[in-house]
Amino acid sequence: MDFGVRKKDQTGSVSGRAAANQMEWTVNNAFKTYKAVACGVDMDHPKSMMDLALIQNVDPVDIGLGSSEKGTTVVPTKRKKTMTSVYLKFFETAPDGKSRRCKFCGQSYSIATATGNLGRHLSNRHPGYDKSGDSVTSSAPQPITVVRKAQQQGKQQMDYDHLNWLLVKWLILASLPPSTLEEKWLANSFKFLNPSIQLWPGERYKVKIREVFRSMQEDVMATLEKVSSKVSIILDFWSSYEQIFYMSVTCQWIDENWSFQQVLLDICQIPYPCGGSEIYHSLDKVLKMYNIESRVLSCTHDNSQNAIHACHTLKEELDGQKLGMFYYIPCAARTLNLIIEDGLRTTKPVISKVREFVLELNSSAKMSEDFIQLTAAYQEGCWKFPLETSARWSGNYQMLDIVCKAGKSMDGVMRKYEDTIAGRMALSPAEKNAVSIVHKYLEPFYKTTNNICTNKLLTIGLVLFFMDHISEMIILCRDSRHSSDWLKNAAEDMATKSRSYTTQVGNIFIFMTAILDPRIKCELIPESLSSGNYLEEARTLFIRNYSSRHFSSMTSGYGAQEIEDGGGVSFAEEIARKKRRVSLSNATDELTQYLSEPPAPIPTDVLEWWKVNCTRYPRLSVMARDFLAVQPTSVAPEDLFCSKGDEIYKQRFCMPHDSTQAILCIRSWMQGGIKLKCKSDEIDYERLMEMAGATIAENTAGLDKKQR
């Protein structure tokens, strides 16, 4: 049945028109009800619709537009008479001659729309319209277009563009390739809602997304041009299902208001053989594109040898050009994750059994209910379903938790379902004992990762503080005569990785970054850093780079006006300059005074502390803005340790190469507050959703009225 065309009988009789009207009402009713149900819309709360539910108030029996499929055009049946009605005086014919526009609100309908529909529009949207007489003019407000450059297009086409722009946003936020919308059954679903809907071809979605990427990238460049401080970058790497190697480059800094800022610069495809040289050239290209190579203070990498080689090459290049300080540091989160993996090594087979049991609990409502009842009866805590089964650290630790904290309930469920699960999942006493030992040993690691994941600003100083504590726990276990041999062996491997990290961060740059955290200073800094002569080197570093460079007005030399005056300087100015030079030579007093005060409490907001105290330490605060922006991890800790990382991994792994850069960058930029733009025009999604809500409200009201 063709829902897109109304037909008259051969005689054009009243009965034929009534049948057509009945057909029209049935189709409209089905269309509106299906749209609300399919989109998850509460009929009593129409504004709860999703982005993709936006289908403008286009008459489902509209024959003004052909099918979007090539070669299939719906041709309207010619009418024998010119349609006349008392309602027509409240509508005006659009310039294209294909639609009528309401003089009150600008809503458009196909030229072939039945006058009954026009009357219902006036009754629902403009009660009392018949009392307005002939005072209605064509000055009704024009519909707000999403892309202002498209104003020359017809209203009907702009409605479909609105829908397609919402689909663009959906693709970006869901990290889906444009080819998703070429799937036949998805396209058929839209056609069922409205046969005249025209989705863009997949290639056009790609073109629009690339245009959006370039437009938003210009905004990112403009933002970085305004940054007055040093910036730091972090590198992250992954491979897609197509075996393409990618690198993300992220930039971070602290602005004048002492707020931490972060923005993704680019997603780079690293060419074969994906070594240090290829990584370096890709990174150098990004830095030059954004014109920040002279302002980069540090780079945090993923601990891989190729990344270290690339950073080392970049440092040699920057040092050769004398562009300033540059350092590179390993990712503390990845190091800690590797250390934990060594600690879990012996219990991995047991954890796999427990995970299989938990998966059964999550999939069976009856089994999970039994587990909850047993934990309540045995007083083994409250467990929220579904339980996390991720193979990441948080999921692994919960498997240990279940065995140690809900062991009786676990055994009870296994006994009840003995025929299906107990045989392959039951734990022996030896396995339970091993889990108990590892659980107790790794508890400080779990608390550490929780603190790292939830910290507002993870500084180098705080991470070194935690890593130093972890090293102490490892050494204590390794050297204890009460530890089992298998646990001592694991602790030895853990200690090796911990020492490797400590060696890489044992330098003046890390020392300076750590002591600028007012919670750490010299009192809480690891012994491996405090044992050297780093404090004197830090004073030299501070004097050389921050005493005069940022306070040029205090240095000697004459200004342009003084030279024009013959180089004469007043007696008072000479005295003032002497005093300023004395102040400059004693600039280290800021560092001395800062370090002489006790550290701030650990819960202190570091940036807020410096914002309040920057007037006390004007030079040191400039240095703090640069150094505190350095990130100790190349990946967000919660992405590495928690199940959130699984979602990110799937999105990256499944993204095709022709969409990866644009979609992932745009998604990150949108989440960072940058408006989605196409060329010079901003996509007004708030306005789109207002229009969507009004459309659903109108359709729902009309449906309710017909049903009554």
XYZ file of C-alpha atoms in Angstrom:
708
model
C 0.000 0.000 0.000
C 1.364 3.432 -0.934
C 0.998 5.708 2.090
C 2.422 8.642 0.125
C -0.410 9.269 -2.377
C -4.121 9.991 -1.962
C -6.369 8.739 -4.810
C -9.815 9.760 -5.983
C -12.339 7.433 -7.562
C -13.121 7.871 -11.230
C -16.275 9.904 -10.601
C -14.825 12.067 -7.860
C -17.922 11.314 -5.806
C -18.505 12.388 -2.228
C -18.219 8.795 -1.092
C -14.780 8.514 -2.738
C -13.564 11.645 -1.013
C -14.911 10.422 2.317
C -13.055 7.166 1.836
C -9.888 9.078 1.067
C -10.349 11.206 4.160
C -10.892 8.059 6.227
C -7.741 6.557 4.694
C -5.866 9.761 5.466
C -7.015 9.743 9.104
C -6.002 6.098 9.503
C -2.535 6.691 8.056
C -2.014 9.843 10.133
C -3.141 8.028 13.258
C -0.822 5.096 12.637
C 2.039 7.401 11.705
C 1.789 9.550 14.837
C 1.253 6.634 17.216
C 4.131 4.646 15.733
C 6.434 7.671 15.825
C 5.737 8.233 19.501
C 6.104 4.548 20.428
C 9.134 3.885 18.215
C 10.980 6.863 19.593
C 10.200 6.047 23.209
C 7.999 9.115 23.682
C 5.623 9.307 26.597
C 2.369 10.502 25.046
C 1.724 12.603 28.148
C 5.212 14.115 28.055
C 6.028 14.822 24.428
C 9.250 16.713 25.099
C 10.954 13.550 26.315
C 11.721 12.522 22.749
C 15.221 11.562 21.667
C 17.296 13.505 19.153
C 16.459 11.107 16.370
C 12.734 11.424 16.909
C 12.701 14.841 15.243
C 10.552 14.612 12.144
C 9.108 17.986 11.229
C 5.380 18.438 10.874
C 5.403 17.104 7.333
C 2.098 15.648 6.289
C 2.610 11.886 5.955
C 0.452 11.908 2.815
C 2.456 14.741 1.270
C 3.107 14.215 -2.431
C 5.104 17.389 -2.952
C 8.491 15.617 -2.747
C 9.666 12.525 -4.507
C 11.380 9.538 -2.962
C 15.019 9.969 -2.016
C 15.798 6.777 -3.887
C 17.181 7.374 -7.340
C 14.803 6.761 -10.177
C 11.589 6.602 -8.119
C 9.480 9.752 -8.146
C 5.975 9.952 -6.764
C 3.788 11.896 -9.192
C 0.659 13.565 -7.724
C -2.726 12.957 -9.314
C -4.039 16.103 -10.987
C -7.154 17.628 -9.504
C -10.084 18.623 -11.695
C -11.012 21.653 -9.615
C -9.131 24.413 -7.877
C -9.347 23.851 -4.144
C -11.210 26.612 -2.356
C -11.941 26.881 1.326
C -12.589 29.436 4.078
C -9.273 28.272 5.589
C -7.169 29.265 2.597
C -7.231 32.967 3.392
C -5.140 32.216 6.476
C -2.429 30.581 4.336
C -0.199 32.016 1.617
C 1.385 30.208 -1.294
C 5.163 29.818 -1.035
C 7.353 31.213 -3.857
C 8.087 27.711 -5.122
C 4.399 27.104 -5.683
C 4.596 23.718 -3.946
C 3.513 24.551 -0.418
C 1.233 26.786 1.622
C 2.466 28.661 4.659
C 0.424 29.636 7.720
C 0.258 33.423 8.078
C 0.260 33.096 11.874
C 3.250 30.827 12.543
C 4.879 30.103 9.187
C 4.163 26.326 9.318
C 4.228 24.893 5.761
C 2.038 22.249 4.160
C 2.085 20.696 0.727
C -0.045 22.486 -1.867
C -2.074 19.255 -2.128
C -2.881 19.081 1.589
C -6.606 18.660 2.284
C -8.324 21.771 3.608
C -9.506 19.730 6.565
C -5.881 19.430 7.686
C -5.456 23.172 7.339
C -8.539 23.714 9.477
C -7.283 21.340 12.151
C -3.958 23.195 12.194
C -5.741 26.506 12.774
C -7.961 25.026 15.504
C -5.078 23.360 17.368
C -2.399 26.015 17.007
C -4.377 29.250 16.677
C -7.680 29.095 18.606
C -9.847 32.109 17.759
C -8.275 32.486 14.324
C -11.721 33.096 12.803
C -12.090 36.257 14.902
C -8.968 37.829 13.490
C -10.770 38.818 10.300
C -8.625 39.981 7.478
C -5.997 41.490 9.743
C -3.653 38.599 9.200
C -0.666 39.561 7.090
C 2.239 37.665 5.631
C 4.622 39.061 8.263
C 4.623 35.861 10.291
C 8.063 34.956 11.649
C 10.070 32.793 9.311
C 11.240 29.392 10.578
C 14.743 29.465 12.080
C 17.068 27.462 9.890
C 19.824 25.345 11.316
C 22.459 26.429 8.828
C 21.943 30.047 7.905
C 23.529 29.687 4.470
C 20.716 27.301 3.508
C 17.983 29.955 3.711
C 17.535 29.890 -0.052
C 16.302 26.311 0.105
C 12.653 25.447 0.314
C 11.049 24.980 3.715
C 10.215 21.349 3.003
C 13.849 20.529 2.203
C 15.073 22.331 5.308
C 12.863 20.100 7.443
C 14.696 17.073 6.107
C 18.035 18.801 6.627
C 17.068 19.304 10.273
C 16.537 15.585 10.647
C 19.809 14.809 8.896
C 21.731 17.216 11.124
C 20.326 15.443 14.168
C 21.533 12.184 12.677
C 24.983 13.750 12.229
C 25.062 14.547 15.932
C 23.930 11.022 16.774
C 26.705 9.491 14.663
C 29.314 11.679 16.369
C 28.196 11.169 19.968
C 27.742 7.427 19.446
C 31.088 7.186 17.569
C 29.428 5.472 14.618
C 30.587 5.671 10.989
C 28.293 7.363 8.406
C 27.810 4.009 6.695
C 25.501 3.132 9.612
C 22.739 5.174 7.999
C 23.078 3.257 4.725
C 21.785 0.084 6.378
C 18.631 -0.901 4.484
C 16.412 -1.739 7.434
C 17.233 1.487 9.239
C 16.317 3.452 6.114
C 13.099 1.432 5.791
C 12.207 2.274 9.387
C 12.380 5.968 8.580
C 10.290 5.393 5.458
C 7.669 3.640 7.575
C 7.432 6.734 9.774
C 7.098 8.961 6.745
C 7.450 7.695 3.173
C 8.609 11.115 1.956
C 11.599 11.313 4.339
C 14.848 11.836 2.483
C 18.052 10.822 4.270
C 21.317 12.070 2.853
C 23.487 9.582 0.988
C 26.317 8.168 3.071
C 28.900 10.149 1.124
C 27.156 13.418 1.965
C 27.281 12.604 5.674
C 31.034 12.100 5.299
C 31.405 15.433 3.507
C 29.398 17.292 6.164
C 31.331 15.667 9.003
C 34.633 16.654 7.373
C 33.366 20.229 7.006
C 32.383 20.270 10.675
C 35.817 18.878 11.621
C 37.660 21.617 9.729
C 35.427 24.367 11.131
C 35.821 23.234 14.730
C 39.556 22.685 14.267
C 39.863 26.384 13.387
C 38.198 27.219 16.709
C 40.711 25.009 18.542
C 43.573 26.793 16.789
C 42.138 30.190 17.726
C 41.847 29.064 21.354
C 45.487 27.949 21.516
C 46.689 31.239 20.036
C 45.342 33.005 23.130
C 47.140 30.755 25.629
C 49.842 32.772 27.404
C 51.436 29.961 29.427
C 53.407 26.861 28.556
C 51.433 23.820 27.441
C 51.952 20.095 27.950
C 50.895 17.241 25.700
C 49.975 13.614 26.235
C 50.139 10.757 23.742
C 47.938 7.683 23.587
C 48.063 4.823 21.077
C 45.769 2.055 19.831
C 45.088 -0.158 16.795
C 41.774 -0.550 14.972
C 40.155 -3.684 13.571
C 41.776 -2.763 10.244
C 45.189 -3.039 11.944
C 45.779 0.691 11.555
C 47.915 2.273 14.268
C 46.619 5.564 15.718
C 48.008 8.219 18.032
C 45.956 10.828 19.874
C 47.649 14.106 20.812
C 46.049 16.054 23.660
C 47.098 19.473 24.937
C 46.557 20.866 28.442
C 47.339 24.100 30.241
C 46.222 26.271 33.170
C 44.585 29.559 32.190
C 44.829 32.988 33.828
C 41.919 32.155 36.129
C 43.703 29.055 37.406
C 41.349 26.658 35.654
C 42.697 23.475 34.087
C 42.063 23.292 30.326
C 42.412 20.303 28.041
C 41.713 19.830 24.339
C 42.317 17.031 21.854
C 44.540 18.309 19.041
C 44.390 15.450 16.564
C 44.019 11.745 15.874
C 46.984 10.724 13.703
C 47.329 7.598 11.607
C 50.902 6.380 12.134
C 52.302 4.886 8.902
C 54.066 1.534 8.721
C 56.304 0.376 10.375
C 54.838 2.513 13.203
C 58.191 3.045 14.912
C 59.679 5.933 16.835
C 60.604 7.840 13.671
C 57.058 7.699 12.290
C 55.612 8.755 15.651
C 58.031 11.687 15.860
C 57.186 13.011 12.375
C 53.443 12.755 13.038
C 53.795 14.520 16.389
C 56.031 17.243 14.957
C 53.464 17.892 12.227
C 50.680 18.383 14.795
C 52.751 20.765 16.934
C 53.648 22.891 13.912
C 50.077 22.899 12.617
C 48.877 24.403 15.912
C 52.023 26.577 16.217
C 52.837 25.397 19.740
C 56.239 23.722 19.268
C 57.964 26.641 21.030
C 55.535 26.495 23.981
C 55.525 22.762 24.748
C 57.004 22.083 28.169
C 56.508 18.318 28.450
C 55.102 15.186 26.843
C 53.578 12.274 28.763
C 53.823 8.999 26.817
C 52.512 5.447 27.213
C 55.848 3.887 28.336
C 56.433 2.141 24.984
C 59.940 2.187 23.546
C 58.727 3.714 20.270
C 57.067 6.597 22.107
C 60.207 7.156 24.220
C 62.329 7.237 21.059
C 59.980 9.767 19.431
C 60.006 12.022 22.510
C 63.805 11.817 22.732
C 64.106 12.881 19.082
C 61.699 15.757 19.661
C 63.709 16.917 22.678
C 66.931 16.925 20.644
C 65.190 18.959 17.946
C 63.778 21.526 20.374
C 67.043 21.785 22.302
C 68.908 22.363 19.035
C 66.567 25.242 18.154
C 66.870 26.607 21.711
C 63.098 26.822 22.019
C 63.157 26.307 25.774
C 62.814 23.470 28.235
C 61.249 20.177 27.150
C 60.919 16.949 29.134
C 59.082 13.666 28.661
C 57.738 11.394 31.375
C 56.205 7.888 31.553
C 52.570 7.165 32.337
C 52.145 6.376 36.032
C 48.725 4.759 35.538
C 50.031 2.235 33.004
C 52.967 1.426 35.262
C 50.647 0.872 38.214
C 48.385 -1.319 36.066
C 51.334 -3.522 35.070
C 52.387 -3.793 38.715
C 48.882 -4.909 39.698
C 48.809 -7.463 36.862
C 51.873 -9.112 38.396
C 50.110 -9.208 41.773
C 47.062 -10.935 40.226
C 49.103 -13.419 38.230
C 48.669 -16.435 40.552
C 44.938 -15.918 41.117
C 43.949 -15.261 37.477
C 42.490 -18.809 36.999
C 40.388 -18.399 40.155
C 39.217 -14.954 39.070
C 38.076 -16.443 35.756
C 35.911 -18.976 37.599
C 34.370 -16.286 39.776
C 33.717 -14.077 36.758
C 31.840 -16.913 35.056
C 29.717 -17.295 38.187
C 28.991 -13.559 38.283
C 27.990 -13.576 34.611
C 25.443 -16.276 35.460
C 24.153 -14.124 38.331
C 23.774 -11.101 36.060
C 21.906 -13.073 33.397
C 19.450 -14.826 35.736
C 16.968 -12.737 37.721
C 16.077 -15.742 39.898
C 19.696 -16.553 40.691
C 20.583 -12.931 41.502
C 17.520 -12.706 43.757
C 18.672 -15.811 45.632
C 22.140 -14.311 46.007
C 20.729 -11.059 47.430
C 18.545 -12.967 49.916
C 21.493 -15.071 51.069
C 23.798 -12.057 51.522
C 21.111 -10.445 53.659
C 20.667 -13.623 55.720
C 24.430 -14.105 56.194
C 24.995 -10.342 56.644
C 27.538 -10.320 53.835
C 26.862 -6.814 52.608
C 24.677 -5.221 49.966
C 25.479 -5.993 46.332
C 24.153 -3.903 43.479
C 23.288 -5.695 40.239
C 24.490 -6.035 37.610
C 27.868 -6.751 39.188
C 30.880 -5.491 37.262
C 32.516 -8.242 35.242
C 35.108 -6.170 33.395
C 38.554 -7.735 33.019
C 40.042 -4.408 34.111
C 41.367 -3.839 37.612
C 38.076 -2.696 39.164
C 36.277 -5.799 37.846
C 39.056 -8.148 38.905
C 39.076 -6.727 42.396
C 35.306 -7.168 42.680
C 35.761 -10.864 41.852
C 38.159 -11.087 44.788
C 35.676 -9.116 46.894
C 32.862 -11.588 46.245
C 34.937 -14.576 47.323
C 36.205 -12.851 50.499
C 33.094 -10.927 51.537
C 30.214 -13.051 50.211
C 31.729 -16.543 50.209
C 28.833 -18.197 52.069
C 26.238 -16.705 49.742
C 28.265 -17.753 46.722
C 28.474 -21.338 47.996
C 24.735 -21.317 48.782
C 23.794 -20.303 45.245
C 26.139 -22.913 43.801
C 24.557 -25.629 45.943
C 21.057 -24.649 44.841
C 22.046 -24.658 41.173
C 24.456 -27.550 41.489
C 23.349 -29.249 38.308
C 24.129 -26.266 36.102
C 27.044 -24.320 37.561
C 28.593 -25.864 40.678
C 30.716 -28.463 38.932
C 32.792 -26.056 36.866
C 32.766 -22.992 39.142
C 33.215 -24.345 42.676
C 36.389 -23.173 44.429
C 38.642 -25.433 46.450
C 39.821 -24.428 49.950
C 43.313 -23.768 48.566
C 41.922 -21.430 45.901
C 39.849 -19.539 48.458
C 42.904 -19.151 50.674
C 44.991 -17.774 47.788
C 42.240 -15.275 46.951
C 42.101 -14.148 50.572
C 45.865 -13.518 50.666
C 45.916 -11.591 47.379
C 42.827 -9.597 48.337
C 44.448 -8.401 51.538
C 47.755 -7.667 49.814
C 46.173 -5.650 46.977
C 43.741 -3.654 49.099
C 46.117 -0.627 49.319
C 46.436 -0.764 45.524
C 42.659 -0.629 45.171
C 42.411 2.360 47.503
C 45.200 4.083 45.592
C 43.562 3.630 42.202
C 40.235 4.839 43.591
C 41.891 7.998 44.872
C 43.723 8.558 41.604
C 40.545 8.082 39.553
C 38.469 10.489 41.647
C 41.056 13.228 42.174
C 40.045 16.575 40.664
C 43.553 17.473 39.483
C 46.064 14.643 39.408
C 49.478 16.262 39.824
C 52.935 14.771 39.489
C 53.560 15.354 43.195
C 50.456 13.479 44.301
C 51.169 10.524 41.996
C 54.750 10.271 43.276
C 53.353 10.315 46.804
C 51.089 7.337 46.005
C 53.698 5.447 43.987
C 56.182 5.788 46.843
C 53.624 4.226 49.189
C 53.017 1.380 46.727
C 56.752 0.694 46.521
C 56.943 0.460 50.304
C 54.065 -2.070 50.366
C 55.766 -4.199 47.705
C 59.125 -4.233 49.487
C 57.463 -5.038 52.802
C 55.732 -8.068 51.263
C 58.843 -9.228 49.423
C 61.051 -9.069 52.511
C 58.523 -10.512 54.965
C 59.273 -14.038 56.198
C 55.523 -14.637 56.562
C 54.822 -14.216 52.848
C 54.335 -17.288 50.678
C 56.974 -18.036 48.078
C 54.539 -17.480 45.198
C 53.592 -14.070 46.606
C 57.250 -13.111 47.132
C 58.008 -13.979 43.508
C 55.124 -11.791 42.369
C 56.313 -8.976 44.651
C 59.820 -9.182 43.164
C 58.449 -8.637 39.650
C 56.293 -5.787 40.948
C 59.326 -4.175 42.579
C 61.252 -4.326 39.289
C 58.564 -2.325 37.469
C 58.332 0.130 40.336
C 62.101 0.756 40.242
C 61.980 1.295 36.482
C 59.369 4.018 36.897
C 61.295 5.664 39.733
C 64.435 5.761 37.576
C 62.604 7.454 34.693
C 61.132 10.188 36.901
C 64.303 10.852 38.895
C 65.254 14.256 37.448
C 65.149 17.965 38.235
C 62.022 18.545 36.127
C 59.964 16.032 38.108
C 61.386 17.397 41.364
C 60.372 20.954 40.478
C 56.925 19.842 39.364
C 56.383 17.886 42.575
C 57.402 20.591 45.050
C 55.141 23.153 43.324
C 52.210 21.115 44.595
C 51.513 22.902 47.918
C 50.348 19.596 49.423
C 53.681 17.882 48.742
C 56.582 20.367 48.775
C 59.788 18.810 50.104
C 58.238 17.100 53.122
C 56.228 14.466 51.226
C 58.459 14.045 48.199
C 59.924 10.518 47.699
C 63.368 9.878 49.137
C 64.715 9.032 45.686
C 64.177 12.674 44.667
C 65.037 14.409 47.907
C 68.403 12.680 48.293
C 70.031 14.490 45.355
C 71.113 18.085 44.903
C 67.848 18.877 43.164
C 66.869 21.776 45.428
C 69.806 23.942 44.374
C 69.243 23.004 40.757
C 65.601 23.998 41.187
C 66.652 27.436 42.415
C 68.880 27.849 39.369
C 66.095 26.708 37.062
C 63.678 29.155 38.650
C 66.074 32.133 38.447
C 67.122 31.398 34.865
C 63.638 30.953 33.412
C 61.165 32.808 35.605
C 62.832 35.715 37.407
C 63.336 38.008 34.422
C 61.645 36.489 31.376
C 58.157 37.129 32.739
C 59.077 40.394 34.428
C 61.010 42.256 31.752
C 60.045 45.632 33.214
C 62.358 44.883 36.139
C 65.443 44.225 34.044
C 68.102 46.729 33.100
C 68.134 48.531 29.755
C 66.404 51.531 28.321
C 63.052 51.857 26.677
C 62.322 53.391 23.274
C 61.203 56.698 24.775
C 64.401 57.003 26.820
C 66.545 56.478 23.702
C 64.632 59.180 21.874
C 65.376 61.528 24.767
C 69.107 61.024 24.324
C 69.469 58.177 26.780
C 69.085 60.381 29.805
C 67.697 58.702 32.917
C 66.497 60.604 35.946
C 68.264 60.296 39.269
C 65.135 58.805 40.828
C 64.954 56.209 38.046
C 68.561 55.180 38.677
C 67.788 54.594 42.348
C 64.649 52.664 41.454
C 66.567 50.423 39.052
C 69.162 49.596 41.679
C 66.431 48.557 44.081
C 64.753 46.503 41.384
C 67.994 44.689 40.601
C 68.402 43.885 44.273
C 64.841 42.537 44.287
C 65.611 40.495 41.193
C 68.757 38.988 42.667
C 66.736 37.927 45.676
C 63.978 36.379 43.601
C 64.728 32.993 45.097
C 63.244 34.322 48.329
C 59.863 33.417 46.858
C 60.940 29.789 46.556
C 62.558 29.831 50.003
C 59.500 31.371 51.627
C 57.163 28.944 49.826
C 59.113 25.866 50.917
C 59.517 27.113 54.499
C 55.783 26.956 55.086
C 54.149 23.620 56.007
C 52.386 21.686 53.230
C 48.685 22.254 52.662
C 46.265 19.444 53.658
C 45.886 16.674 51.060
C 42.207 17.547 50.271
C 43.283 21.092 49.277
C 42.312 22.286 45.796
C 45.755 22.958 44.293
C 44.644 25.487 41.677
C 42.481 27.352 44.166
C 45.454 27.529 46.561
C 47.651 29.119 43.896
C 44.861 31.452 42.807
C 44.672 32.804 46.352
C 48.456 32.944 46.891
C 49.662 34.097 43.465
C 50.052 37.685 44.710
C 52.400 36.470 47.447
C 54.509 34.557 44.926
C 54.179 36.459 41.611
C 57.167 34.794 39.898
C 56.741 31.341 41.392
C 53.038 31.304 40.489
C 53.944 31.778 36.807
C 56.179 28.740 37.054
C 53.450 26.814 38.860
C 50.986 27.499 36.026
C 53.399 25.933 33.565
C 54.544 22.946 35.604
C 51.265 21.929 37.288
C 49.691 21.431 33.859
C 52.028 18.466 33.301
C 50.008 15.256 33.436
C 51.412 12.167 35.181
C 49.289 9.791 33.052
C 48.856 9.429 29.292
C 45.323 8.129 29.731
C 42.569 9.051 32.163
C 42.998 6.619 35.104
C 39.279 5.761 35.180
C 39.518 4.731 31.510
C 42.352 2.337 32.316
C 41.250 0.868 35.646
C 37.429 0.852 35.277
C 34.867 -0.635 32.901
C 34.494 2.743 31.167
C 37.640 1.853 29.262
C 35.897 -1.120 27.624
C 33.435 1.209 25.892
C 36.204 3.485 24.646
C 38.195 0.505 23.387
C 35.217 -0.845 21.412
C 34.532 2.538 19.811
C 38.139 2.977 18.753
C 38.566 -0.598 17.586
C 35.438 -0.598 15.397
C 35.880 2.827 13.751
C 36.834 2.690 10.027
C 39.842 4.710 8.913
C 37.847 7.222 6.833
C 35.864 8.350 9.908
C 38.217 7.936 12.873
C 39.925 11.331 12.903
C 36.874 13.504 12.233
C 34.326 11.743 14.441
C 36.569 11.161 17.472
C 37.929 14.726 17.368
C 34.496 16.328 16.961
C 33.098 14.178 19.759
C 35.897 15.220 22.111
C 35.542 18.892 21.153
C 31.786 18.853 21.722
C 32.244 17.238 25.135
C 34.761 19.987 25.911
C 32.180 22.698 25.216
C 33.115 23.696 21.655
C 30.008 24.345 19.559
C 29.359 22.141 16.554
C 29.791 24.259 13.430
C 29.647 23.784 9.682
C 31.824 26.321 7.895
C 30.923 29.652 9.533
C 27.515 28.601 10.860
C 26.739 27.119 14.253
C 24.320 24.202 14.366
C 21.587 25.286 16.761
C 20.582 21.962 18.288
C 18.665 23.610 21.112
C 16.396 25.233 18.553
C 16.051 21.917 16.744
C 14.879 20.232 19.923
C 12.394 23.042 20.628
C 10.932 22.495 17.180
C 10.863 18.758 17.822
C 8.976 19.207 21.074
C 6.445 21.512 19.422
C 5.918 19.020 16.598
C 5.313 16.083 18.913
C 3.030 18.209 21.103
C 0.952 19.192 18.092
C 0.759 15.639 16.779
C -0.210 14.300 20.198
C -2.897 16.956 20.677
C -4.331 16.247 17.245
C -4.318 12.505 17.889
C -6.069 12.916 21.235
C -8.686 15.175 19.678
C -9.428 12.664 16.914
C -9.669 9.792 19.374
C -12.205 11.736 21.463
